[in-house]
XYZ file of C-alpha atoms in Angstrom:
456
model
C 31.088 -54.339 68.919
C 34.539 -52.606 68.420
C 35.089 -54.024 65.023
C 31.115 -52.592 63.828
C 32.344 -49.137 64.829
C 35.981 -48.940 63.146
C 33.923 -50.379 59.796
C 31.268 -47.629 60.598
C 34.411 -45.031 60.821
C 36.006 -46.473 57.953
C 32.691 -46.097 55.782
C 31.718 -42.731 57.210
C 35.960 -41.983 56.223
C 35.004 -43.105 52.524
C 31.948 -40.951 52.471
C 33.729 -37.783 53.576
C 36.768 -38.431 51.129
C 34.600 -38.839 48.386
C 32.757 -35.595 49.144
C 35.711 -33.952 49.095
C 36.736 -35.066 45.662
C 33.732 -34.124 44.233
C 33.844 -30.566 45.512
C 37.618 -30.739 44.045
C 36.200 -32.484 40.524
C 33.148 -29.522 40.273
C 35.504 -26.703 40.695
C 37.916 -27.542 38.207
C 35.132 -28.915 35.620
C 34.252 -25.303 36.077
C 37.624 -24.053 35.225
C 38.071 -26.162 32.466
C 34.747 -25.340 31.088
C 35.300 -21.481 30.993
C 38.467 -21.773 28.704
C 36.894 -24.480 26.578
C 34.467 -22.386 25.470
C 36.648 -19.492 24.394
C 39.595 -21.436 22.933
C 38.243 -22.547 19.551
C 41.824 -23.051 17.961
C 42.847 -25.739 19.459
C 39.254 -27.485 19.050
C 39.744 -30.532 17.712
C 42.855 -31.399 19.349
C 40.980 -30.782 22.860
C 37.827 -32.867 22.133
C 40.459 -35.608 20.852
C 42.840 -35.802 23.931
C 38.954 -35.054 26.383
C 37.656 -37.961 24.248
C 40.317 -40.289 25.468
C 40.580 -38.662 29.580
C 36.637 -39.403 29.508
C 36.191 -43.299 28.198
C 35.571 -44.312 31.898
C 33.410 -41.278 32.935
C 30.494 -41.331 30.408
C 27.230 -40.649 32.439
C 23.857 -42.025 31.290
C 25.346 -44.838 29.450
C 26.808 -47.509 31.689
C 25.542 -50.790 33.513
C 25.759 -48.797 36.504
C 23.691 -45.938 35.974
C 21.287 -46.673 39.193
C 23.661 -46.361 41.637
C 25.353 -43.061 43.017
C 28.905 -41.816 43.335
C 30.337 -44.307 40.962
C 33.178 -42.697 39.142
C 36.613 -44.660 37.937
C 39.909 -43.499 37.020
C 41.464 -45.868 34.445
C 44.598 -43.953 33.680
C 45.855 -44.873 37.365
C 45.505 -48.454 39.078
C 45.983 -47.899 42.243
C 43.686 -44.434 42.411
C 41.616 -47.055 40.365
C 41.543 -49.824 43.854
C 41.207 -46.727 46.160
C 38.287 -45.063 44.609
C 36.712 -48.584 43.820
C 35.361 -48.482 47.189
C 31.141 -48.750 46.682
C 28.964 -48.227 49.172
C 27.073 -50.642 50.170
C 24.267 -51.242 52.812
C 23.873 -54.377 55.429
C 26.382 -57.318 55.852
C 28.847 -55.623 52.983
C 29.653 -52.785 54.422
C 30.882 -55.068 57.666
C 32.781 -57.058 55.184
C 34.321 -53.978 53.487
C 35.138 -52.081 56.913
C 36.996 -55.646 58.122
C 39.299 -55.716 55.603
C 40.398 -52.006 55.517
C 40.956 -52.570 59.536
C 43.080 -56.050 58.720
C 45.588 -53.424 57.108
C 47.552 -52.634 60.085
C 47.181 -48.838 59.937
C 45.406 -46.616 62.418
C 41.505 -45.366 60.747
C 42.273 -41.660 60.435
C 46.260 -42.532 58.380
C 44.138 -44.144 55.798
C 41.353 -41.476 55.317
C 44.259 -38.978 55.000
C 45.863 -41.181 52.657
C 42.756 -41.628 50.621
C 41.879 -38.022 50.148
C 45.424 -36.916 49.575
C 45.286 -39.615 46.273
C 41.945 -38.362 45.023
C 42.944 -34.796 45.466
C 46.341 -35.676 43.632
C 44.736 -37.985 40.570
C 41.896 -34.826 40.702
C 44.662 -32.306 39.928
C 45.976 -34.181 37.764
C 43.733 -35.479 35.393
C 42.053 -31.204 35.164
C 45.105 -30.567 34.384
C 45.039 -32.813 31.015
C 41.253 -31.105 30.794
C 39.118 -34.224 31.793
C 35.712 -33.573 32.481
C 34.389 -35.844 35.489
C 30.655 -35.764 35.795
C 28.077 -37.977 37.763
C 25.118 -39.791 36.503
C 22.843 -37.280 38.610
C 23.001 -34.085 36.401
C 26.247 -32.075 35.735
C 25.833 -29.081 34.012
C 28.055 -28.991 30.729
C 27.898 -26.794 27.639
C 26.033 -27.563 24.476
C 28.423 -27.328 21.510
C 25.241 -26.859 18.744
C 23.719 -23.378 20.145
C 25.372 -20.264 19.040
C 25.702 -17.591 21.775
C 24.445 -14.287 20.132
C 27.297 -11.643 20.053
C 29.559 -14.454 20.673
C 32.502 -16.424 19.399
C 30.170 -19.190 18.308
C 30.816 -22.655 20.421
C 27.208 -22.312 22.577
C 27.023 -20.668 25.802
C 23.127 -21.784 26.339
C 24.356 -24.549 29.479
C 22.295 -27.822 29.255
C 22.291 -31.141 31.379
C 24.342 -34.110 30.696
C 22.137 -36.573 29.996
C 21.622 -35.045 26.900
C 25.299 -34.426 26.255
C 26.107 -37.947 26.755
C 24.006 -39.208 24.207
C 26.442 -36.360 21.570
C 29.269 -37.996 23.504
C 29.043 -41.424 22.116
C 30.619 -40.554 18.838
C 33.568 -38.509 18.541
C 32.557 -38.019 14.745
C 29.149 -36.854 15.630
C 30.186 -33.974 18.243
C 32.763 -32.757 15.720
C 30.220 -32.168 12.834
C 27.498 -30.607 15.498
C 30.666 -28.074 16.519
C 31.597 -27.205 12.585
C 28.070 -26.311 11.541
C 27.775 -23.749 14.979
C 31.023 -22.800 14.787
C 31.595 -21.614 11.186
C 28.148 -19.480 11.268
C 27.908 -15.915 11.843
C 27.046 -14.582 15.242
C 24.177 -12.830 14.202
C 22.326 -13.199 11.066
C 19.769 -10.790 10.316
C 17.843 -11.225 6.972
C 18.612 -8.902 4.390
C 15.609 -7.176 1.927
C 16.846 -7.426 -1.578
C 14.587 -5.804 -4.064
C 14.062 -8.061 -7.265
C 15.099 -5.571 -10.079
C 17.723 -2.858 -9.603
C 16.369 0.770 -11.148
C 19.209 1.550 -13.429
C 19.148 5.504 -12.582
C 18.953 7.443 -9.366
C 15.892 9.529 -9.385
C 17.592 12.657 -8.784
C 19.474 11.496 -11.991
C 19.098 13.932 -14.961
C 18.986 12.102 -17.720
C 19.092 11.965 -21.559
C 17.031 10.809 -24.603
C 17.963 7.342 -24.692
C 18.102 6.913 -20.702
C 14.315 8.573 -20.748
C 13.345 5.682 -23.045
C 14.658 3.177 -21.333
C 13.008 4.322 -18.075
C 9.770 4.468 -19.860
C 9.914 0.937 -21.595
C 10.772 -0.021 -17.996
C 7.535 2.127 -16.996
C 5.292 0.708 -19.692
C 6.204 -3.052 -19.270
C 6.424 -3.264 -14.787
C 3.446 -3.983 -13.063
C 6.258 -4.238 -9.588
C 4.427 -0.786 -7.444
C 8.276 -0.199 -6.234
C 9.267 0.190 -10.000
C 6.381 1.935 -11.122
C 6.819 4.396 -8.479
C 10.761 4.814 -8.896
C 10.240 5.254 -12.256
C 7.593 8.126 -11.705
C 9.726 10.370 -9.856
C 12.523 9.625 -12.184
C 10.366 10.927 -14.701
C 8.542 13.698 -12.643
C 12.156 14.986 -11.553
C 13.582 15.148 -14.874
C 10.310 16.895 -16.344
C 10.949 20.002 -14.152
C 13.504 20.677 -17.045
C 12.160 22.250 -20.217
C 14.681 20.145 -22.583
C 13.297 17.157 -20.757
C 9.565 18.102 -20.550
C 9.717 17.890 -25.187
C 12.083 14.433 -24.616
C 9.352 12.774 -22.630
C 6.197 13.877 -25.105
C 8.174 13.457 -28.360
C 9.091 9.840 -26.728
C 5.318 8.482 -26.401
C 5.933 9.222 -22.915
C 2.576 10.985 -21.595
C 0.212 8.300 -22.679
C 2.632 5.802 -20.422
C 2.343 8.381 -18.027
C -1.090 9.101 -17.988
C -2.345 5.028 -18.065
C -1.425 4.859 -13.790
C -3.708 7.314 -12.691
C -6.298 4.837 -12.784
C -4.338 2.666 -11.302
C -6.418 1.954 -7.311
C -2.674 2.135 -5.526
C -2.874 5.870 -4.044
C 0.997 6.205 -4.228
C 1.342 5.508 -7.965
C -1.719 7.562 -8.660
C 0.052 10.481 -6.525
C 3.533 10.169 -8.534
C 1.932 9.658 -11.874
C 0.037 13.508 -11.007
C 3.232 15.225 -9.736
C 5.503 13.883 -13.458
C 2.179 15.144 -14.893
C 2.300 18.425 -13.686
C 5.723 19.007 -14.092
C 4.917 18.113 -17.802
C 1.883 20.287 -17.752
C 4.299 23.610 -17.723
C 5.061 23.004 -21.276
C 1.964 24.063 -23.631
C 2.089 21.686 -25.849
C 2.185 18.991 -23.485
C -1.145 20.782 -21.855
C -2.804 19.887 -25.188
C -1.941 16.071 -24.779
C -2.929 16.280 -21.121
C -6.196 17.525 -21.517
C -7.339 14.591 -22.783
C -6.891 13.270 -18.861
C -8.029 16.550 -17.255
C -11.767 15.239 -16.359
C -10.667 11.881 -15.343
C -8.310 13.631 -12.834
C -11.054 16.311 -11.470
C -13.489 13.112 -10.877
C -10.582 11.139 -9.371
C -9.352 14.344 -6.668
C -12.839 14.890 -5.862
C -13.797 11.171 -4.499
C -10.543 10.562 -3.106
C -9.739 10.948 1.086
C -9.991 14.420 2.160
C -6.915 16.430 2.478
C -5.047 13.456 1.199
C -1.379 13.720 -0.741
C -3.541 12.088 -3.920
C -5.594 15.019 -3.463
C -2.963 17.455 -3.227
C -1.094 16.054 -6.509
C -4.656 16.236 -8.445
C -5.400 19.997 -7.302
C -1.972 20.935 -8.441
C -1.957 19.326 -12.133
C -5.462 20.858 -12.206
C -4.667 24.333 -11.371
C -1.336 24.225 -13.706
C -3.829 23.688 -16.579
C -5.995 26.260 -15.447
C -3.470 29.198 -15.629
C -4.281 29.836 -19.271
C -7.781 29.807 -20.308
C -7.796 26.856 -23.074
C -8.911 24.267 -20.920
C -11.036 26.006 -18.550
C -14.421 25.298 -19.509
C -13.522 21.786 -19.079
C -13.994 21.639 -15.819
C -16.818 24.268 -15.030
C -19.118 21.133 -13.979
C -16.925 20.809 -11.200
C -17.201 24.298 -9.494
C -20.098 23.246 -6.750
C -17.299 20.148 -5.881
C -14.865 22.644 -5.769
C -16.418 25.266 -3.082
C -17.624 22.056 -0.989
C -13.928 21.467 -0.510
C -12.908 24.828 -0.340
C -15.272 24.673 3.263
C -14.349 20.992 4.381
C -10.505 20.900 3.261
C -7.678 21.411 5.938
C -5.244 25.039 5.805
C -3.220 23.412 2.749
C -6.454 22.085 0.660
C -7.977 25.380 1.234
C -4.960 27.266 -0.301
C -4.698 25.002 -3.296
C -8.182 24.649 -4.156
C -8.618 28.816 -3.215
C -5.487 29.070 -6.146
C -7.489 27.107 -8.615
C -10.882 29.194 -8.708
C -8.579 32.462 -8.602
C -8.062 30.939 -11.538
C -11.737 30.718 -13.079
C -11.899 33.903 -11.708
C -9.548 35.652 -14.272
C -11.392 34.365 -17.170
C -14.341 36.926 -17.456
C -15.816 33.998 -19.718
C -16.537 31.713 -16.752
C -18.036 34.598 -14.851
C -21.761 33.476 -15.122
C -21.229 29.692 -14.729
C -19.250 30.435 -11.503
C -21.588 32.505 -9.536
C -24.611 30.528 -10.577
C -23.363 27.329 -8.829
C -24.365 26.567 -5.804
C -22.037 27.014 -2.660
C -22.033 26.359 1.041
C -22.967 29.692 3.567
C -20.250 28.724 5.421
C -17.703 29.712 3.271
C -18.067 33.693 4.981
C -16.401 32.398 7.679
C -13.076 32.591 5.551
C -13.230 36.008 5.709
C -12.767 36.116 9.967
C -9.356 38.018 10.980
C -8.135 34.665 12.980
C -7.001 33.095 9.449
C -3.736 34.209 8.500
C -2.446 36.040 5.783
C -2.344 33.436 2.844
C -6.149 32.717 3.348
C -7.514 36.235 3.890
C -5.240 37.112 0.856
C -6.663 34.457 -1.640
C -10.061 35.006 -0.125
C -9.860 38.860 -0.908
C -8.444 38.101 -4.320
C -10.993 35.559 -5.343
C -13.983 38.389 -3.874
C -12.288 41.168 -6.058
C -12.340 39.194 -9.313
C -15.597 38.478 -9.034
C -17.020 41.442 -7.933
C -15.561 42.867 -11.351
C -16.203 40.360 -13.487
C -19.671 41.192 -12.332
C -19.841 44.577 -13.205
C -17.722 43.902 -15.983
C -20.276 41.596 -17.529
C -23.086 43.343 -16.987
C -24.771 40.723 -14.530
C -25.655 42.903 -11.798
C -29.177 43.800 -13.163
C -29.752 39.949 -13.905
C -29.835 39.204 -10.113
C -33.449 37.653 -10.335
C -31.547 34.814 -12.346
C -29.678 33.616 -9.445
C -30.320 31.827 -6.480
C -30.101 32.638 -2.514
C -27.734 29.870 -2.732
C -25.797 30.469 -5.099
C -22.648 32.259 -5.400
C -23.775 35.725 -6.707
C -26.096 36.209 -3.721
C -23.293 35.148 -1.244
C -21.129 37.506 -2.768
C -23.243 40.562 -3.962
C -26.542 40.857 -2.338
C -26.549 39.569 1.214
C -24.248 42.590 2.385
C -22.431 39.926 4.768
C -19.082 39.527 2.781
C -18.978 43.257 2.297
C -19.419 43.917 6.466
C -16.665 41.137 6.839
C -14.237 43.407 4.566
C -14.640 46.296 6.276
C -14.138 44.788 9.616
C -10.536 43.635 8.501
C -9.628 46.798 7.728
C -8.003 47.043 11.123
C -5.958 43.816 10.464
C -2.661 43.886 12.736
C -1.239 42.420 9.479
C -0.257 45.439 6.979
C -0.443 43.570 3.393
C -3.802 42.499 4.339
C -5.158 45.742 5.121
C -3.996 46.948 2.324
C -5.444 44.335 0.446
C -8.493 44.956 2.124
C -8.592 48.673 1.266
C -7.815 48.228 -2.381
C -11.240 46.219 -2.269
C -13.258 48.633 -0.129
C -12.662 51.279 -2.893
C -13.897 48.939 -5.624
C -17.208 48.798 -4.190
């Protein structure tokens, strides 16, 4: 009965000295781990010298792997007998306990010596950085995932099973470590554009550059060239030198061919280099040949959108003289509708354009005969500011002289109730809605207002 419980002390001795080295064996696998992965110098030398300290220690690929705490040291026989020790269940452990109590020694001198040699063959072999891991998961460090922001070498942790199968060959681990190693930390894609535009668009160029940009213009269906190209163009026609280059180069037709283009951006360019050509008269000749295309095109496109806003500007550049005018007189009902429906900045524009119908005495008849919303006496309300109640005055002034100008005042039977004339001249509401602005807070519009008032 003695003899069962010095063998039960003697395996519960083993048990607790193991324990003990594998506390000692996780902390400095720890250590070792946390330099590792920051000294990438010395890489290859380290996984050469840990290859060698770990030929006995693989986990996952031995005889043994269904047993537990089964680790060997081969670099040290007798830490090699000591730590032999297995543990066993039954009749062996009787056997095992006999022969450590045949030794001569008192049970607690040879747990002390046994855990002072682990400890001492534990230091030891951390200090030559060995990694010791068991069979039942360590935690180690997978060389093949970059950390992001990193040095490179992985800092994603993953379990050894799968590190041991890496481990078999030396040759393998080192390529996995090159390819993570030698890549950037972070590697963000990078938009290239497929042709580099030769010229900055604020660029001001000359003759030859202008053709080049065009050829590029004429022969691109890429929308990012087409559009660089526009504004190139555009830009460089606000200068009157440039605005004779670009027509005496074949340029407008070029120009001209994306407005019926369906991509609202190109269409929007290819307006703004056409109305910074439009300035020049001569060009205005060559652009008229576009003028009703445009009209159609800023009258179906989205309200109050920049397409629109390009088209009502080339439109009311080649409205300032009176050449091209009765081009687009089939257009004046279009034109009131978005007078009402536009936004502040569509009202201004579009109010700028029939100012300028309204200068031409010629187009006196065919603009008060169209037809027009009621609505549009609302413009006349003191809330609008001063840019609307100016161009609203202006455009009532021109008309009310063109009409007694031309004589149509006695031919009022010829007109509609809905027509322009009668909103203007006989229903007596505009003329109520001038008079009751002439206590505007603003002093240019009253003013205004009075100069109108006497004209009556």
């Amino acid at each position: 009965m003695g003899r069962t419980r010095e063998a039960g002390c003697v395996a519960a001795g083993v048990v607790i000295g193991a324990g003990a080295c594998y506390c000692v064996y996780r902390l400095t696998w720890g250590r070792d781990e946390s330099e590792k992965m920051w000294d990438e110098d010395d890489d290859d030398d380290e996984e050469e010298s840990s290859d060698i300290a770990e030929t006995g220690v693989h986990t996952g690929k031995g005889t043994n792997t269904g047993m537990g705490a089964g680790a060997r040291l081969q670099g040290d026989s007798k830490a090699k007998a000591e730590v032999g020790v297995e543990l066993k269940s039954g009749p062996d452990v009787k056997v095992e306990a006999h022969s450590w109590a045949q030794s001569g020694s008192s049970l607690e001198a040879k747990a002390k010596a046994l855990f002072s040699t682990l400890k001492e063959q534990a230091s030891a072999k951390a200090g030559k950085g060995a990694r010791l891991g068991t069979i039942s998961g360590t935690r180690t460090l997978a060389p093949c995932l970059p950390c992001p922001g990193g040095r490179g070498g992985g800092c994603h942790p993953t379990r050894s099973g799968a590190r041991a199968g890496s481990k078999a060959s030396g040759k393998s681990k080192g390529r996995t470590r090159a390819k993570s190693t030698r890549t950037p930390a972070t590697a963000w894609p990078v938009r290239r554009g497929k042709f580099n535009f030769p010229y900055k668009i604020d660029d001001i160029l000359g003759t030859a550059d202008l053709q080049k940009v065009l050829n590029i213009l004429e022969r691109t269906n890429d929308p990012f060239i087409q559009e660089v190209a526009l504004v190139t163009l555009g830009n460089n026609a606000a200068y009157s030198f440039n605005q004779n280059a670009i027509r005496e180069l074949g340029g407008l037709p070029i120009i001209a061919k994306l407005i019926k283009t369906k991509d609202p951006i190109i269409r929007e360019k290819a307006y703004n280099a056409l109305n910074n050509l439009s300035v020049n008269a001569e060009n205005q000749g060559k652009i008229k040949t576009y003028i009703s295309q445009v009209c159609d095109d800023t009258m179906i496109c989205r309200l109050d959108s920049a397409v629109q806003m390009a088209g009502l500007r080339l439109l009311t550049n080649m409205t300032v003289t009176n050449h091209y005018q009765h081009l687009l007189s089939y257009s004046f009902p279009d034109f009131f509708a978005l007078l009402f429906l536009g936004n502040y900045f569509t009202k201004i524009q579009i109010m700028k354009l029939i100012i300028n119908f309204t200068e031409n005495p010629a187009m006196t008849r065919e603009l008060v005969s169209c037809k027009v919303p009621s609505e549009l006496i609302s413009l006349f309300n003191k809330e609008w500011d001063r840019e609307i109640l100016l161009n609203i005055l202006t455009l009532f002034e021109n008309i009310n002289d063109n009409i007694k100008n031309e004589g149509l005042a006695s031919s009022r039977k010829q007109f509609s109730r809905s027509s322009l004339f009668f909103l203007f001249k006989e229903s007596g509401v505009c003329v109520k809605k001038i008079k009751a602005l002439a206590n505007h807070s603003d002093m240019v519009v009253k003013v205004k207002v009075l100069k109108v008032l006497t004209k009556l």
